[in-house]
Tab-separated table of C-alpha atoms and ligand atoms in Angstrom:
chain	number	residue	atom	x	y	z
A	1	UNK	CA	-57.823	-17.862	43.305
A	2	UNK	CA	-56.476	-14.861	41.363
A	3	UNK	CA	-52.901	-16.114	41.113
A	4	UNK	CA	-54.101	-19.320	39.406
A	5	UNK	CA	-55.304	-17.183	36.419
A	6	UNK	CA	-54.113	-16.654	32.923
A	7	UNK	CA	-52.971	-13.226	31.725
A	8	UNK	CA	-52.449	-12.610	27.822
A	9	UNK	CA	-50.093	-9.437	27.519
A	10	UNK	CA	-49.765	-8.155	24.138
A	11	UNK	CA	-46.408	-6.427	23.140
A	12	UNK	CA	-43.274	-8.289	24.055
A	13	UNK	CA	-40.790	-5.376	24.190
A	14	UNK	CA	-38.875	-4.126	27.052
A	15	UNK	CA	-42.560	-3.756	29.236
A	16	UNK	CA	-44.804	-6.611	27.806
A	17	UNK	CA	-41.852	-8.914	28.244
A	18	UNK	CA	-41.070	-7.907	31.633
A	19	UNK	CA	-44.994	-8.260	32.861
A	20	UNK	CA	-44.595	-11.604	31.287
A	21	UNK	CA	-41.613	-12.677	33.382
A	22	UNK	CA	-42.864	-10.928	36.455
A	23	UNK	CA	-46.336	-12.710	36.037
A	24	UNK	CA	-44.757	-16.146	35.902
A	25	UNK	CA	-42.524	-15.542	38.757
A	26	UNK	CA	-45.576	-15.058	40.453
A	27	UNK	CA	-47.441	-17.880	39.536
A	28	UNK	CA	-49.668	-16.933	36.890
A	29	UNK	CA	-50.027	-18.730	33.830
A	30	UNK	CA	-48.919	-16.177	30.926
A	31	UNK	CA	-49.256	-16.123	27.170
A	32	UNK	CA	-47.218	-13.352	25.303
A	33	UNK	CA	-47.957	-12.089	21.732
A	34	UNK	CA	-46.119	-10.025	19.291
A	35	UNK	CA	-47.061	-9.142	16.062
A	36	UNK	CA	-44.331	-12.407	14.250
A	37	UNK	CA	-42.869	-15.125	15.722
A	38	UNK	CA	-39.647	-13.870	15.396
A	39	UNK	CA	-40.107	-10.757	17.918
A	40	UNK	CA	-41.587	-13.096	20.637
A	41	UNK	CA	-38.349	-15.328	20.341
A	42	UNK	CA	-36.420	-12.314	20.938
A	43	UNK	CA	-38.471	-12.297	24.116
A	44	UNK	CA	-38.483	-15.539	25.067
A	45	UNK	CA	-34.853	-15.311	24.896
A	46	UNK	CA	-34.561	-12.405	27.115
A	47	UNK	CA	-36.412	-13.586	29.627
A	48	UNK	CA	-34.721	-17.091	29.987
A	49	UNK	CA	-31.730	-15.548	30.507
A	50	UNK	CA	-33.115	-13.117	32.959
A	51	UNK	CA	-34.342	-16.322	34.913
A	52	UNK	CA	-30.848	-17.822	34.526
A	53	UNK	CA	-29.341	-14.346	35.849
A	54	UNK	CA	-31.911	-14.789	39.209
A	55	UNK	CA	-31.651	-18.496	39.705
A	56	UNK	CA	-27.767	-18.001	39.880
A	57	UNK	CA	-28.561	-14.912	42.139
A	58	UNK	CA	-30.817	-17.484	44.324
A	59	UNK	CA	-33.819	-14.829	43.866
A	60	UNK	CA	-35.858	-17.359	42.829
A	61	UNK	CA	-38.201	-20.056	44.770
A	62	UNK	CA	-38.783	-21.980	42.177
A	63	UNK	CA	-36.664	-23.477	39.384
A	64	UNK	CA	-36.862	-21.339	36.330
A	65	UNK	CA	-37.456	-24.571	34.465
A	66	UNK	CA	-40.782	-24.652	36.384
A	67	UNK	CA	-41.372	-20.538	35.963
A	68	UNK	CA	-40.901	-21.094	32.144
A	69	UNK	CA	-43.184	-24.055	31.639
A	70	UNK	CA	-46.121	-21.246	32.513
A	71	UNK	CA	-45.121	-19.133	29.581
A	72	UNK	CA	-45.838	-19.484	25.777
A	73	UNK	CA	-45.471	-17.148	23.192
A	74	UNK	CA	-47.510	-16.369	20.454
A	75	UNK	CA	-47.703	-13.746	17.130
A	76	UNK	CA	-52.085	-14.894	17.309
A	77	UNK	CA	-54.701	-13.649	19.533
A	78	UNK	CA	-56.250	-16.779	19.916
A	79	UNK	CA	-55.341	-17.186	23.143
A	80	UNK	CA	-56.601	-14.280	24.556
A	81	UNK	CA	-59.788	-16.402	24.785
A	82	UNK	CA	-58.495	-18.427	27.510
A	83	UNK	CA	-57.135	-15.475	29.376
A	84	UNK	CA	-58.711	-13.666	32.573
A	85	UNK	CA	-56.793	-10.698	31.979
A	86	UNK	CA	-55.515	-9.097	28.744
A	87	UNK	CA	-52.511	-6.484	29.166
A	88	UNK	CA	-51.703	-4.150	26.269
A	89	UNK	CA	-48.267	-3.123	25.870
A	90	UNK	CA	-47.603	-2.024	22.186
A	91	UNK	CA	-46.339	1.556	21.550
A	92	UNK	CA	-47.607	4.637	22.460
A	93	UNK	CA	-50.380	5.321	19.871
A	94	UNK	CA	-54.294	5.779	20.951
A	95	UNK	CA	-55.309	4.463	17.340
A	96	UNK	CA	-52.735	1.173	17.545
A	97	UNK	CA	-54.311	0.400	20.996
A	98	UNK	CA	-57.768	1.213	20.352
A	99	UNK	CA	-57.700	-1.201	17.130
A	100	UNK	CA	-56.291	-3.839	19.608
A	101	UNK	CA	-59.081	-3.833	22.148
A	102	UNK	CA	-61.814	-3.358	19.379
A	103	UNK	CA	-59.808	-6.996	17.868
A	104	UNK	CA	-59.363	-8.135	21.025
A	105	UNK	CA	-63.167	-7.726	23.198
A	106	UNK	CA	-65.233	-9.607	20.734
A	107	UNK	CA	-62.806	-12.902	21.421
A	108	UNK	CA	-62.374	-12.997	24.781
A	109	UNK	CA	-64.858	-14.000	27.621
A	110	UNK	CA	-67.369	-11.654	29.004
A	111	UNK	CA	-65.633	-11.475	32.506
A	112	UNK	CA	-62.250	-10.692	31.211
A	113	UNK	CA	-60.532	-7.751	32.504
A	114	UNK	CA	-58.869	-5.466	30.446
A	115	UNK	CA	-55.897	-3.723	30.896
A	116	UNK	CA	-53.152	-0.715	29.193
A	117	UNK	CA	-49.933	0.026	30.297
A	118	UNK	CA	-50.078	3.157	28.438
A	119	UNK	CA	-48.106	5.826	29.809
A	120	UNK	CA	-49.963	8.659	28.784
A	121	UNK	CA	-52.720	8.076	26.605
A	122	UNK	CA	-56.669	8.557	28.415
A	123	UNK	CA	-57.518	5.356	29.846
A	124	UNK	CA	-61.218	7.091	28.827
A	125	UNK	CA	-60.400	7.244	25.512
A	126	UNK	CA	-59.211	3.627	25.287
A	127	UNK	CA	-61.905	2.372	27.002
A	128	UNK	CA	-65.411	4.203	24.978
A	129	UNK	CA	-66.538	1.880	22.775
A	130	UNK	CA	-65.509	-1.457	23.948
A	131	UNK	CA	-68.121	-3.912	25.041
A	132	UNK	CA	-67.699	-3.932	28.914
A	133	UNK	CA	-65.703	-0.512	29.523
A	134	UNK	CA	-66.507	-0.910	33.595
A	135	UNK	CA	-63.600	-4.204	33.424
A	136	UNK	CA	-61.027	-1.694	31.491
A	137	UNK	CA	-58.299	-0.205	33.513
A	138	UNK	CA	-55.100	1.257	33.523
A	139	UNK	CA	-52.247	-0.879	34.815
A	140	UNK	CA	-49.108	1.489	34.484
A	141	UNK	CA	-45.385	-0.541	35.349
A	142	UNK	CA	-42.160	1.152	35.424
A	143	UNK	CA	-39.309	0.172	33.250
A	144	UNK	CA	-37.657	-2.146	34.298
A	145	UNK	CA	-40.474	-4.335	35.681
A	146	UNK	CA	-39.008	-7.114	37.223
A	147	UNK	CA	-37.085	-3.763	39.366
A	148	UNK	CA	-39.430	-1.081	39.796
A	149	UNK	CA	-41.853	-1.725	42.956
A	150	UNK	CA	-44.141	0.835	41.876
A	151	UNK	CA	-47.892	-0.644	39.872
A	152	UNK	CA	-49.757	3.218	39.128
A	153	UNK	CA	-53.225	2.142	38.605
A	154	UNK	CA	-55.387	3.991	36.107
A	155	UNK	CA	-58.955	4.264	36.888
A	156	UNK	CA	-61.200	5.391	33.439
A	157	UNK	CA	-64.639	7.083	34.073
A	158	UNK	CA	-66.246	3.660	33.416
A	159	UNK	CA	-63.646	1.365	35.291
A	160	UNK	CA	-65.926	-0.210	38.124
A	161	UNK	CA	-64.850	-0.690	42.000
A	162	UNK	CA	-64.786	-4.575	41.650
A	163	UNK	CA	-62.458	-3.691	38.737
A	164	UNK	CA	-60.083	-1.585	41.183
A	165	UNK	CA	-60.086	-3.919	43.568
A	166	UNK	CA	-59.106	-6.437	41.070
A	167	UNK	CA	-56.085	-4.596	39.758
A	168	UNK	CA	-54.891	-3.719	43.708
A	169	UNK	CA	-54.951	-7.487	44.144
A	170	UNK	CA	-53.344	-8.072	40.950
A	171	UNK	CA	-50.691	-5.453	41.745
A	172	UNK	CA	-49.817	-7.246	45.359
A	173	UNK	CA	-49.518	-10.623	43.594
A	174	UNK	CA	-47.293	-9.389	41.417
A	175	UNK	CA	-45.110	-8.460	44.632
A	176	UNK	CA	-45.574	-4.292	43.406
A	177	UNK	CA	-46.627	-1.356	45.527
A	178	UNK	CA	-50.221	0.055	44.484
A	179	UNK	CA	-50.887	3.507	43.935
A	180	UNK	CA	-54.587	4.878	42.786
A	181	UNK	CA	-54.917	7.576	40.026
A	182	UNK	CA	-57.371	9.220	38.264
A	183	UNK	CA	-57.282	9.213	34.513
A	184	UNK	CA	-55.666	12.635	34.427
A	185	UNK	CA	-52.884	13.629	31.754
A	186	UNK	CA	-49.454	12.044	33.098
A	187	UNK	CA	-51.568	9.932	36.098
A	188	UNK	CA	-49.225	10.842	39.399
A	189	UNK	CA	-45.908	10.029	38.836
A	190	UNK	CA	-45.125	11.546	35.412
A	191	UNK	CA	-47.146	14.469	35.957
A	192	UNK	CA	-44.831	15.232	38.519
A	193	UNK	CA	-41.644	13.558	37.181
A	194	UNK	CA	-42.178	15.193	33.742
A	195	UNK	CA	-42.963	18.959	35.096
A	196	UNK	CA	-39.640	18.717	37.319
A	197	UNK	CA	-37.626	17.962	34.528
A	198	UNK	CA	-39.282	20.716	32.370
A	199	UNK	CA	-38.440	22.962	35.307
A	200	UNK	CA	-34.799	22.190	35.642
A	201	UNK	CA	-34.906	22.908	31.403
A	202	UNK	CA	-36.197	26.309	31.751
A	203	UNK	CA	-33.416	26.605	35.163
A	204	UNK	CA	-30.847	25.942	32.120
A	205	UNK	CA	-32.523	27.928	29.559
A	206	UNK	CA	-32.557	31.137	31.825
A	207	UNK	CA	-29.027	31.024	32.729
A	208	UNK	CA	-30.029	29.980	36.580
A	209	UNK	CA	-27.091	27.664	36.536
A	210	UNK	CA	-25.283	25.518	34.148
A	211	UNK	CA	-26.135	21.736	33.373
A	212	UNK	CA	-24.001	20.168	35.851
A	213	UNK	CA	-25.001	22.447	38.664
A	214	UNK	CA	-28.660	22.043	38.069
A	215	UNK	CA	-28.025	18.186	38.180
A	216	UNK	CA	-25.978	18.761	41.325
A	217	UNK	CA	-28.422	20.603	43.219
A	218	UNK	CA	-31.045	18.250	42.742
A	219	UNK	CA	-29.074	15.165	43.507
A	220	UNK	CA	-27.783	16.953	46.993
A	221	UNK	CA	-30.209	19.403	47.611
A	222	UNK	CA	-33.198	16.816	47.047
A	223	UNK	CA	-31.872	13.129	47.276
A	224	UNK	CA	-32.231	12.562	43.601
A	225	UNK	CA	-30.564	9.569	42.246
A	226	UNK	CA	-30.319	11.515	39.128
A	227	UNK	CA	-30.126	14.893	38.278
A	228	UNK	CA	-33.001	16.127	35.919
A	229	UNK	CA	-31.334	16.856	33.024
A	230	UNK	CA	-29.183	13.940	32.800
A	231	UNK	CA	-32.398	12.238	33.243
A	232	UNK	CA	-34.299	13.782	30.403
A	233	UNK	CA	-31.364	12.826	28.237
A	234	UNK	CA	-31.773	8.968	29.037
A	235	UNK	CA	-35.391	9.382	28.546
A	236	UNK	CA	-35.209	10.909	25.111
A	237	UNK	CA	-35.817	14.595	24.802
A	238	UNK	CA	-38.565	13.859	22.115
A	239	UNK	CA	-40.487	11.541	25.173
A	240	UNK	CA	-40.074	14.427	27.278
A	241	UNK	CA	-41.197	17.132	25.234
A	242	UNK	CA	-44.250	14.924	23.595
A	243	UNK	CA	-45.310	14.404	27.041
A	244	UNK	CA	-45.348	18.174	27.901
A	245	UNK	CA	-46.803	18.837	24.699
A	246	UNK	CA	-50.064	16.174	26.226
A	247	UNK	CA	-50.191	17.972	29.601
A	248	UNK	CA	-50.732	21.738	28.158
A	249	UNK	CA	-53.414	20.012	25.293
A	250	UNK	CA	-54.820	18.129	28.101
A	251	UNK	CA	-55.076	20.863	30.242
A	252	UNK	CA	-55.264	23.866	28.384
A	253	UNK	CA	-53.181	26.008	31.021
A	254	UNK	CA	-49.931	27.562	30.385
A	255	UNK	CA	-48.823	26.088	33.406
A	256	UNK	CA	-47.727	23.215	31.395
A	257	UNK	CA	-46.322	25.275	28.331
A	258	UNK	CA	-43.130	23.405	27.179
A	259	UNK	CA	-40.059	24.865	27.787
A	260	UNK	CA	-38.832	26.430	24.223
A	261	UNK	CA	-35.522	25.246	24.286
A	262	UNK	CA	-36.844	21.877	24.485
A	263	UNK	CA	-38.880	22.203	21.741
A	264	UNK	CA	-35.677	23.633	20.032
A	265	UNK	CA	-33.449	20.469	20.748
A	266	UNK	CA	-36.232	18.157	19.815
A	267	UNK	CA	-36.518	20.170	16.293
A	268	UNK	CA	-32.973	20.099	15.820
A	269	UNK	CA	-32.676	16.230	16.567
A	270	UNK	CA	-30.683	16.766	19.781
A	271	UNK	CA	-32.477	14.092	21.687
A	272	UNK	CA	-30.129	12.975	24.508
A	273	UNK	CA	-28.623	9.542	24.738
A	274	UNK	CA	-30.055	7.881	21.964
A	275	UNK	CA	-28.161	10.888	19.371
A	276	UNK	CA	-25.508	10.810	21.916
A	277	UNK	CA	-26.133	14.791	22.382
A	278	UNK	CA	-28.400	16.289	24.452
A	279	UNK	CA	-27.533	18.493	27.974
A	280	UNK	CA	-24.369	16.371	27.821
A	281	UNK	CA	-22.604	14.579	25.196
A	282	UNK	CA	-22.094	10.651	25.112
A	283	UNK	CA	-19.879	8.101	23.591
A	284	UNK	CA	-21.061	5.438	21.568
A	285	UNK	CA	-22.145	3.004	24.682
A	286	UNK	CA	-23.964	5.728	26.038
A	287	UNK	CA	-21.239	6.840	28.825
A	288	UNK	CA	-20.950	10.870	29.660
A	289	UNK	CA	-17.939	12.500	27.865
B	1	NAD	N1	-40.409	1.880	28.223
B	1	NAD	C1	-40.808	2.464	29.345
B	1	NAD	O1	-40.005	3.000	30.137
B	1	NAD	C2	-42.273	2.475	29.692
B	1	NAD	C3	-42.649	2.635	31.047
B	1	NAD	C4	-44.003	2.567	31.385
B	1	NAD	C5	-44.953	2.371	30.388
B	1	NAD	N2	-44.566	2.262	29.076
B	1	NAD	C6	-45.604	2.039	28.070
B	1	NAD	O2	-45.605	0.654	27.744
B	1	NAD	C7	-45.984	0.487	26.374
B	1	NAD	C8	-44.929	-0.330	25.669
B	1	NAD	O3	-43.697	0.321	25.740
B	1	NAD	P1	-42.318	-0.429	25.403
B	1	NAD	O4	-41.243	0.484	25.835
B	1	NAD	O5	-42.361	-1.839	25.931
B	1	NAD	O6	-42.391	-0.489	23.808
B	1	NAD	P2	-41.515	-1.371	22.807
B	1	NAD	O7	-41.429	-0.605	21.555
B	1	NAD	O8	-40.283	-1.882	23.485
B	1	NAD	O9	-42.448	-2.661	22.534
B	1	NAD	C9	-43.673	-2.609	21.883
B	1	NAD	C10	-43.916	-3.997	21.266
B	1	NAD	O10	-45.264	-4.064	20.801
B	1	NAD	C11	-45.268	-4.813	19.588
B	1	NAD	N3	-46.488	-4.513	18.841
B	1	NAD	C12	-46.766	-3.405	18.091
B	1	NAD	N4	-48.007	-3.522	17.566
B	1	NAD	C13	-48.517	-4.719	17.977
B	1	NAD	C14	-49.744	-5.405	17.764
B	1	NAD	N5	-50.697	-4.879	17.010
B	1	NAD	N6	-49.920	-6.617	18.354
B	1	NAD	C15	-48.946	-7.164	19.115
B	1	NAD	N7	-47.753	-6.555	19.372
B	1	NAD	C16	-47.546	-5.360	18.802
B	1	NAD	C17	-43.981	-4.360	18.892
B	1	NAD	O11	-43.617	-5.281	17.882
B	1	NAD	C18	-43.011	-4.302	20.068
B	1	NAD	O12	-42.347	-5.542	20.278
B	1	NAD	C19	-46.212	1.895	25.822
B	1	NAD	O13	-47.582	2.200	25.928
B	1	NAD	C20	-45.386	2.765	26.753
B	1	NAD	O14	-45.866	4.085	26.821
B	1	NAD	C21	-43.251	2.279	28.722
């Protein structure tokens, strides 16, 4: 049965940690590794309180004593050889994930799937030169984890149909909606996501209307929880615009040319939130001033 299984996710930061926590929840038995001991305490920590938080919310089945008994936390790989699925969730970087699944395939066993939550990197790419490329596969969550319903699942040009049909069933027992897309720059969601909010920059840039306006419209006009530009400044304009930047090399098509005056704010360090300056201006907590 799938949900007796062991999954290995490597990366314990704000998505390695919360597949982790989901994955116990769930049932599975989980092992999560960071590169020292002392980053996987800081996740271990996280995510005992975040069982604390749902056991008091009664959002739990199960005690969390139980959940947390079918974690353990690592800085080795060694125990990606007892896993039947290895999740990669270190930073953005096709060379930094690349080395991990060259280090990684030789010591785990030959029916072990593998698995990125890249964002944007080619699942392709990831996958050429591994061992067994046809049990690699894309498993994109949404921050936060334990929250976000959606599981976008990445399929490589080697990923085979048993393998797809392993990550839908994954996705379900993980209590997420599934969603199929091809390895394409962006998959579905950011593709669209990201060119929106690219859009509503070049809106501002022209003079269409002002910040708050553009935000305004798309919140009323569209049902948007958020308006566009307030959400590229929680993402980071830097994200944003490296993302953009990936669609027009990926596609080659001024269609997906960068706005310039996102390219301008990146350059001049005016990222959003994070540098408290962006479309809007923040305080140091991150609150709208
Ligand atoms: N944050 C988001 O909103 C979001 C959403 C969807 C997907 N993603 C993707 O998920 C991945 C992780 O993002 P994040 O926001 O959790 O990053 P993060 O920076 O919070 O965490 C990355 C973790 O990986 C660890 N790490 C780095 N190299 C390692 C190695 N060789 N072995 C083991 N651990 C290593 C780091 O120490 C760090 O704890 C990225 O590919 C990102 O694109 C992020």
């Amino acid at each position: 049965m799938l949900s007796s299984k062991t999954i290995f996710v490597v990366g314990s930061g704000s998505m390695g940690a919360g597949i982790a926590q989901v994955a116990a929840v769930s049932g599975f038995q989980v092992c999560l590794n960071d590169l020292t001991q002392a980053q996987v305490e800081k996740a271990k920590d996280r995510i005992d309180k975040n069982l604390d938080k749902l056991a008091a919310k009664e959002k739990l089945t199960e005690d969390p004593d139980v959940i947390r008994q079918r974690l353990s936390y690592t800085d080795s790989y060694e125990k990606a050889a007892e896993a039947d699925i290895v999740i990669e969730a270190i930073y953005e970087n096709l060379e930094a994930k690349k080395e991990i699944f060259r280090t990684l395939a030789p010591l785990v066993r030959e029916d072990t799937i593998l698995a990125s939550n890249t964002s944007s990197l080619s699942l392709t790419a990831l996958a050429a030169g591994i061992p067994h490329p046809e049990r690699f596969i894309g498993l994109h969550f949404f921050y936060p984890v334990p929250v976000m319903k959606l599981l976008e699942i990445v399929v490589s040009l080697y990923t085979s149909p048993e393998t797809i049909a392993f990550g839908k069933e994954l996705g379900n027992l993980l209590g997420k909606e599934v969603v199929v897309a091809k390895d394409s720059p962006g998959f579905i969601v950011n593709r669209a996501l990201v060119m929106m909010l690219n859009e509503a920059i070049f809106l501002y840039e022209e003079g269409v209307g002002t910040a708050e306006d553009i935000d305004k419209a798309m919140m009323l006009g569209c049902n948007h929880p958020i308006g566009p530009l307030s959400l590229a400044d929680m993402l980071g304009l830097d994200i944003v615009g490296a993302v953009m930047e990936t669609f027009y090399k990926g596609f080659a098509d001024s269609k997906y040319r960068p706005a310039p005056l996102l390219r301008k704010m990146t350059e001049a360090g005016l990222l959003g939130v994070k540098t408290r300056r962006g479309f809007y201006q923040y305080d140091e907590t991150g609150k709208k001033i």
